[in-house]
Coordinates of C-alpha atoms and ligand atoms in Angstrom, one line a residue:
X19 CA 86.6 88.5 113.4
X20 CA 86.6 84.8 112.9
X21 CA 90.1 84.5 113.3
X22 CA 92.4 86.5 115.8
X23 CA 95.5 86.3 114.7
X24 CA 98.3 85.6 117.2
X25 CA 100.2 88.7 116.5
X26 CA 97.2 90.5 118.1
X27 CA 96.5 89.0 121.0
X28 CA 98.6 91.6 123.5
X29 CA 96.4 93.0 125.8
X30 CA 94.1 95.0 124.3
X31 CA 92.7 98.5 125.2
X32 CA 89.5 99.8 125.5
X33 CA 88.1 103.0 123.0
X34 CA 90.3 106.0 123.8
X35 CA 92.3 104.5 126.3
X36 CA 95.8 103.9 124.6
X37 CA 99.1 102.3 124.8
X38 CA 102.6 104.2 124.9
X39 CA 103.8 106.4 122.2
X40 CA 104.8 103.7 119.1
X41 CA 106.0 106.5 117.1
X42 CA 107.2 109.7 118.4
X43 CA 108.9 112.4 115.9
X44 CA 110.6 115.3 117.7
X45 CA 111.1 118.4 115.8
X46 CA 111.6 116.1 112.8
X47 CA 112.6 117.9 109.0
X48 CA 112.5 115.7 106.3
X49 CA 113.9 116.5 102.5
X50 CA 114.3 115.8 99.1
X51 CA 116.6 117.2 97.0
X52 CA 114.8 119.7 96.1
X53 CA 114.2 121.0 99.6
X54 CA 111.7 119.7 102.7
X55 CA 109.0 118.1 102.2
X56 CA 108.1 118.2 106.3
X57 CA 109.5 120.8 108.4
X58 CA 109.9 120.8 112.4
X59 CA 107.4 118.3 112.9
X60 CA 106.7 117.1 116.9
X61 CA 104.2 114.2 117.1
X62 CA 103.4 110.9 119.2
X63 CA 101.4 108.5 118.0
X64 CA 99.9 106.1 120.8
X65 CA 99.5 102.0 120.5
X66 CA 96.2 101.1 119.4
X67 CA 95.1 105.0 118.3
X68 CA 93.5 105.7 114.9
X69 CA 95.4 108.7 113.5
X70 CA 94.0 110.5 110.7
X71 CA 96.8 112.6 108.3
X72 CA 94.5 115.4 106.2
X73 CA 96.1 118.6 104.3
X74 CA 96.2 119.9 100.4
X75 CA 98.2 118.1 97.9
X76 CA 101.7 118.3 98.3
X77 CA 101.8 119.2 102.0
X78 CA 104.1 115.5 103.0
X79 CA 101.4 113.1 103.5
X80 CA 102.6 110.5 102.1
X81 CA 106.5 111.6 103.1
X82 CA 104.8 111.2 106.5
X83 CA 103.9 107.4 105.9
X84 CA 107.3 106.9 104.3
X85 CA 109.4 108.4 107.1
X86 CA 107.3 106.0 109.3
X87 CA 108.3 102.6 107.4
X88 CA 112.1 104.1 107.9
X89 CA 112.6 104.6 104.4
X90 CA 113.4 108.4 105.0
X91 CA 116.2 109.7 107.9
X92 CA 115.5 112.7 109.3
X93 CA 117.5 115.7 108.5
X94 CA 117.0 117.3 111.7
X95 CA 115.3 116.3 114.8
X96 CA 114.2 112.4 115.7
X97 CA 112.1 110.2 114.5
X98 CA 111.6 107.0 116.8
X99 CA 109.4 104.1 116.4
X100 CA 108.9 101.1 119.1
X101 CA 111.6 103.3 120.5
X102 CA 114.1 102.6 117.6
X103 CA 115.3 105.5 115.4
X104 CA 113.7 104.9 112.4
X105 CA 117.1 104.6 110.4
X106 CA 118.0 102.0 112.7
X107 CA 114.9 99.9 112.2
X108 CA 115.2 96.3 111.8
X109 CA 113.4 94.0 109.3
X110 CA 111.5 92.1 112.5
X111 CA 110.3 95.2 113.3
X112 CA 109.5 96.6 109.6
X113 CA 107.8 93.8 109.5
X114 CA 105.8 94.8 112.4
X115 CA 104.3 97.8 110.1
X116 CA 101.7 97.1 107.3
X117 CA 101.4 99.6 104.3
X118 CA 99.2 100.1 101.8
X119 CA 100.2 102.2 99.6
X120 CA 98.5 105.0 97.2
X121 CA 96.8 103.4 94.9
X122 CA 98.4 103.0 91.1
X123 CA 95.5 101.0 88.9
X124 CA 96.5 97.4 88.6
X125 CA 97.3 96.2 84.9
X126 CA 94.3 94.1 84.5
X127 CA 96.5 90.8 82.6
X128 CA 99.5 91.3 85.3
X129 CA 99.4 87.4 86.1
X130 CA 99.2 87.5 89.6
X131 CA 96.4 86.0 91.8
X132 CA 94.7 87.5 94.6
X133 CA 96.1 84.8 97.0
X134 CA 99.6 85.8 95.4
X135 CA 99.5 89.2 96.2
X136 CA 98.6 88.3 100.0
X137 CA 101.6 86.3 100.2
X138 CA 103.6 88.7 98.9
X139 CA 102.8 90.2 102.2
X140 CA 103.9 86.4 104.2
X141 CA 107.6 87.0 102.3
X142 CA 108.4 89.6 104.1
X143 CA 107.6 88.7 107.7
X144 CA 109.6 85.6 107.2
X145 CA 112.5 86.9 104.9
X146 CA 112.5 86.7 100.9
X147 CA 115.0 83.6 101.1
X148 CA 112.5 80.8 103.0
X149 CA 109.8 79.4 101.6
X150 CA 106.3 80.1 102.7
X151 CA 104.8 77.1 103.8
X152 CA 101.4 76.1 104.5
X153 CA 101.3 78.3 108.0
X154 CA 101.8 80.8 105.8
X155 CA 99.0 80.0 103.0
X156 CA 96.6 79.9 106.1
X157 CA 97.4 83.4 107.5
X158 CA 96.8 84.7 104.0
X159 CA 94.0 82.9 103.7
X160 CA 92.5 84.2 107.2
X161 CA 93.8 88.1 106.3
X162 CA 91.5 87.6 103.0
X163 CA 88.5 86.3 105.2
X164 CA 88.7 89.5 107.5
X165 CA 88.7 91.6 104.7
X166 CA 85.6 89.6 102.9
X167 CA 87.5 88.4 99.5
X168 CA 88.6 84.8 101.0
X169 CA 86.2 83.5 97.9
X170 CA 88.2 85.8 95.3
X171 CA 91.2 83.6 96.5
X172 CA 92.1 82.1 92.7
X173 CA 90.7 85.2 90.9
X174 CA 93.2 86.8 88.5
X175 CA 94.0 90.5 91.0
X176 CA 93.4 92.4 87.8
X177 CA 89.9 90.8 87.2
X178 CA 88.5 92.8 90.2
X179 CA 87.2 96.1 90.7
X180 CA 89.2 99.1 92.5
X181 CA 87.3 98.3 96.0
X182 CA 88.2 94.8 95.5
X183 CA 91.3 95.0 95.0
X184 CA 91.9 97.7 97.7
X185 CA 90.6 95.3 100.0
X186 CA 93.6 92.9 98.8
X187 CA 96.2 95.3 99.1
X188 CA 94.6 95.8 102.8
X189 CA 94.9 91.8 103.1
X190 CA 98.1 91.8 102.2
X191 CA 99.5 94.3 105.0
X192 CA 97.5 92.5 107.4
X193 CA 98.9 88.9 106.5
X194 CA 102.1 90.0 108.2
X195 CA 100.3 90.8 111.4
X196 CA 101.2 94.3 111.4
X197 CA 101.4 96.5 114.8
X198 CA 100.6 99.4 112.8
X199 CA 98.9 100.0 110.1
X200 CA 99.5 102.4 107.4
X201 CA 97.2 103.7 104.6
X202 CA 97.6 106.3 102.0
X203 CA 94.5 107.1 100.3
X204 CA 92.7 103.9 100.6
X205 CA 89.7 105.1 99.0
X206 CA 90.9 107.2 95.6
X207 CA 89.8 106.3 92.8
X208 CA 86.8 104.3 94.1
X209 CA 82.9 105.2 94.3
X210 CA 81.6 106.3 96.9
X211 CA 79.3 103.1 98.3
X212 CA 82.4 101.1 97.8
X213 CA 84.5 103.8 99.7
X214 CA 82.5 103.9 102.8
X215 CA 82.8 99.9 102.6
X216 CA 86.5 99.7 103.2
X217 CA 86.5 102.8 106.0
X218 CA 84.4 101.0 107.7
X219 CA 86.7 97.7 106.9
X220 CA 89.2 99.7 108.5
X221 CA 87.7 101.0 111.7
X222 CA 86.4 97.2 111.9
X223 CA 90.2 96.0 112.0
X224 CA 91.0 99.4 114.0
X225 CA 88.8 97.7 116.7
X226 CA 88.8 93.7 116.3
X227 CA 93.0 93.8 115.9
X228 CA 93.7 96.8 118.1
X229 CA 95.8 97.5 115.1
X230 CA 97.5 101.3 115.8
X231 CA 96.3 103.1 112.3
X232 CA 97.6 106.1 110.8
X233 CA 95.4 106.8 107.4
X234 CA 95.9 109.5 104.9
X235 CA 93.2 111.2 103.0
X236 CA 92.5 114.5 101.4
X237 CA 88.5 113.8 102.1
X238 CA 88.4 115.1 105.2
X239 CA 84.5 114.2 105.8
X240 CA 85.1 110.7 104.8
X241 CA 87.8 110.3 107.6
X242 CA 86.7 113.0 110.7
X243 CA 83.9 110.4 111.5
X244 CA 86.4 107.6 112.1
X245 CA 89.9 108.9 113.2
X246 CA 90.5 109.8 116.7
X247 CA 92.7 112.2 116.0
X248 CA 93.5 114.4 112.9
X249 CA 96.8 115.8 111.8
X250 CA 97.1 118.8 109.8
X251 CA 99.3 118.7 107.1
X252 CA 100.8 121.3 105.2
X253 CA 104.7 120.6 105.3
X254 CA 104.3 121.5 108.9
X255 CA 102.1 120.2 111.4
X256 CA 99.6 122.9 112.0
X257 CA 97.2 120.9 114.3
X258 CA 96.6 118.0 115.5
X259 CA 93.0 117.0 117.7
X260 CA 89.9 115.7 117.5
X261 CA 87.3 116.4 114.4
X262 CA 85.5 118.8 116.5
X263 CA 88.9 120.5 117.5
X264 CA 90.1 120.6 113.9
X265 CA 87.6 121.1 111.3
X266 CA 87.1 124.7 112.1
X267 CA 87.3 127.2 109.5
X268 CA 89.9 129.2 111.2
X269 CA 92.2 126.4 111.3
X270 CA 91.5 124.9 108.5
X271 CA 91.9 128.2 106.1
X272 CA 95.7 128.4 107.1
X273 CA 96.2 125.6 104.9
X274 CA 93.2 125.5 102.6
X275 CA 93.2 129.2 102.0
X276 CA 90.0 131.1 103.1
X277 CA 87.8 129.3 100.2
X278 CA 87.2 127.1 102.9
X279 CA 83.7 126.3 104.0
X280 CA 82.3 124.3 106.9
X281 CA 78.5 123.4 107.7
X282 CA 76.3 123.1 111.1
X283 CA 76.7 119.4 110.2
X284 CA 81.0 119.7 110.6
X285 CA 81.2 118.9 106.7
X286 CA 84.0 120.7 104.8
X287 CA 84.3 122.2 101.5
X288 CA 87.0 122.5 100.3
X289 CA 87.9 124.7 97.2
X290 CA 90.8 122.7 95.7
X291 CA 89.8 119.6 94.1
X292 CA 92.9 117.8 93.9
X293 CA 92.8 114.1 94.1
X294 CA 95.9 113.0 95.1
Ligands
ADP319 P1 101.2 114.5 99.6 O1 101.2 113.0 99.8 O2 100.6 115.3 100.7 O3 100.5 114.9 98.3 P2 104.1 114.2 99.2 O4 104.6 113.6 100.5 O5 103.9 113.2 98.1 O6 102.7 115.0 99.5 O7 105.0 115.3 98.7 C1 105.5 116.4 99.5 C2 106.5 117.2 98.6 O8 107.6 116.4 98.4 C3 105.9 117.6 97.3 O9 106.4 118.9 97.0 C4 106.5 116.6 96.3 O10 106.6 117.2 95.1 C5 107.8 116.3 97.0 N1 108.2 114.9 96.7 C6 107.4 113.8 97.0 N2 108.0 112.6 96.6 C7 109.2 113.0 96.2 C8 110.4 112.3 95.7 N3 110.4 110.9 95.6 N4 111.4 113.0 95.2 C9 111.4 114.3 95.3 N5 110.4 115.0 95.8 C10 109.3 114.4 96.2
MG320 MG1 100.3 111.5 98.7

């Protein structure tokens, strides 16, 4: 990466070897009003790992993300993260967790530039009521060079294709230098070249930035190859472990019913074809 950014420079670790827990949920429920939408769920997620969140549509995925950013208390149990309870988190450390959310399609005449939408991302590291300045401008800049758009810069956001623009939204989290980062489907709603583009994109910044990742996908065989670890949704954790650990029909076919196929190769098949 041509340009490390300051945020990232802490001491970096090498593959597999982590950092303490970041975020640690202790028999953690979660609910909306119409009942949970996680249940009892006890997890630690290390600095610098590369989680992976898979299960059926519906099973809390994103909830999960959204309890990380501290947008949802618990209702029973603990949820801490860099050893604040997530209720209690401050904006200098929510600012500390990039998010890209599910993808809605952009509204191709919404006036916005693709440099806008990056410093949307600057506004909230420094607070909504300072100015960006030319620092600022710069780190967008640089977040669009690591994610290969820094030519798009001027282009109108809506003008570009779903990849493209993915790659923006992925710019955008990282021009607040996150710690962690968190994605929610990056690749729905995109073809498939173009979707192995931006995993790779993100195991690259998994690497170069040491950035602690937590992505959620229903495609489990686009994921296994690049997550460390998999979690296994399904409003309770039902596993968590390596690909070779996890994508076992056995375990698997608790939450994807016994439709569930796996190859020699470790693909799955899964029967329900939810994109979501
Ligand atoms: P996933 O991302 O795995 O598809 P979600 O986390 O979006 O799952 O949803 C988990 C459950 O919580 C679902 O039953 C869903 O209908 C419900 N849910 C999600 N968001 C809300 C919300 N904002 N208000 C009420 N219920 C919600
Ligand atoms: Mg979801």
């Amino acid at each position: 990466m041509a340009h490390p950014h300051p945020a990232h420079t802490h001491p970096h670790h090498s593959d597999h070897q982590h950092g303490k827990p970041l975020i640690r949920f202790e028999h953690a429920s979660f609910l909306y009003p119409h009942g949970p939408a996680l249940e009892d769920i006890t997890l630690e997620i290390a600095d610098g790992e590369f989680l992976g969140i898979i299960g059926p549509n519906g099973s809390g995925k994103t909830t999960l993300l959204r309890a990380i950013l501290g947008l949802m208390p618990p209702s029973h149990g603990s949820l801490r993260i860099f050893d604040c309870a997530c209720q209690e988190l401050r904006c200098r450390h929510r600012a500390m967790i990039g998010y890209v959310p599910q993808k809605r399609s952009v509204d191709p005449y919404f006036p916005i530039t693709v440099h806008e939408a990056v410093m949307m991302g600057r506004a909230g590291v420094i607070g909504l009521w300072r100015r960006t300045g030319r620092q600022d401008r710069e780190i967008a800049h640089h977040a669009l060079e690591d994610v290969g758009m820094a030519e798009y810069e001027d282009h109108p956001l809506g003008a570009l294709s779903g990849g493209q623009q993915q790659r923006v939204f992925i710019a955008r989290a990282l021009a607040q230098h996150p710690q962690i980062l968190l994605l929610d489907e990056p690749t729905t709603g995109i073809d498939t070249t173009t979707q192995h583009t931006v995993m790779e994109l993100i195991q690259r910044l998994h690497e170069d930035l040491h950035l602690t990742i937590v992505l959620v996908s229903h495609d489990i065989n686009l994921i296994a190859p690049l997550a460390e670890r998999l979690a296994l949704l399904k409003t309770r954790l039902y596993a968590v472990g390596t690909a070779r650990e996890i994508l076992r029909k056995d375990i698997l076919a608790q939450v994807y019913g016994p439709q569930i196929l796996t190859t020699d190769q470790g693909h799955v098949i899964v029967a329900d074809h939810h994109h979501n």
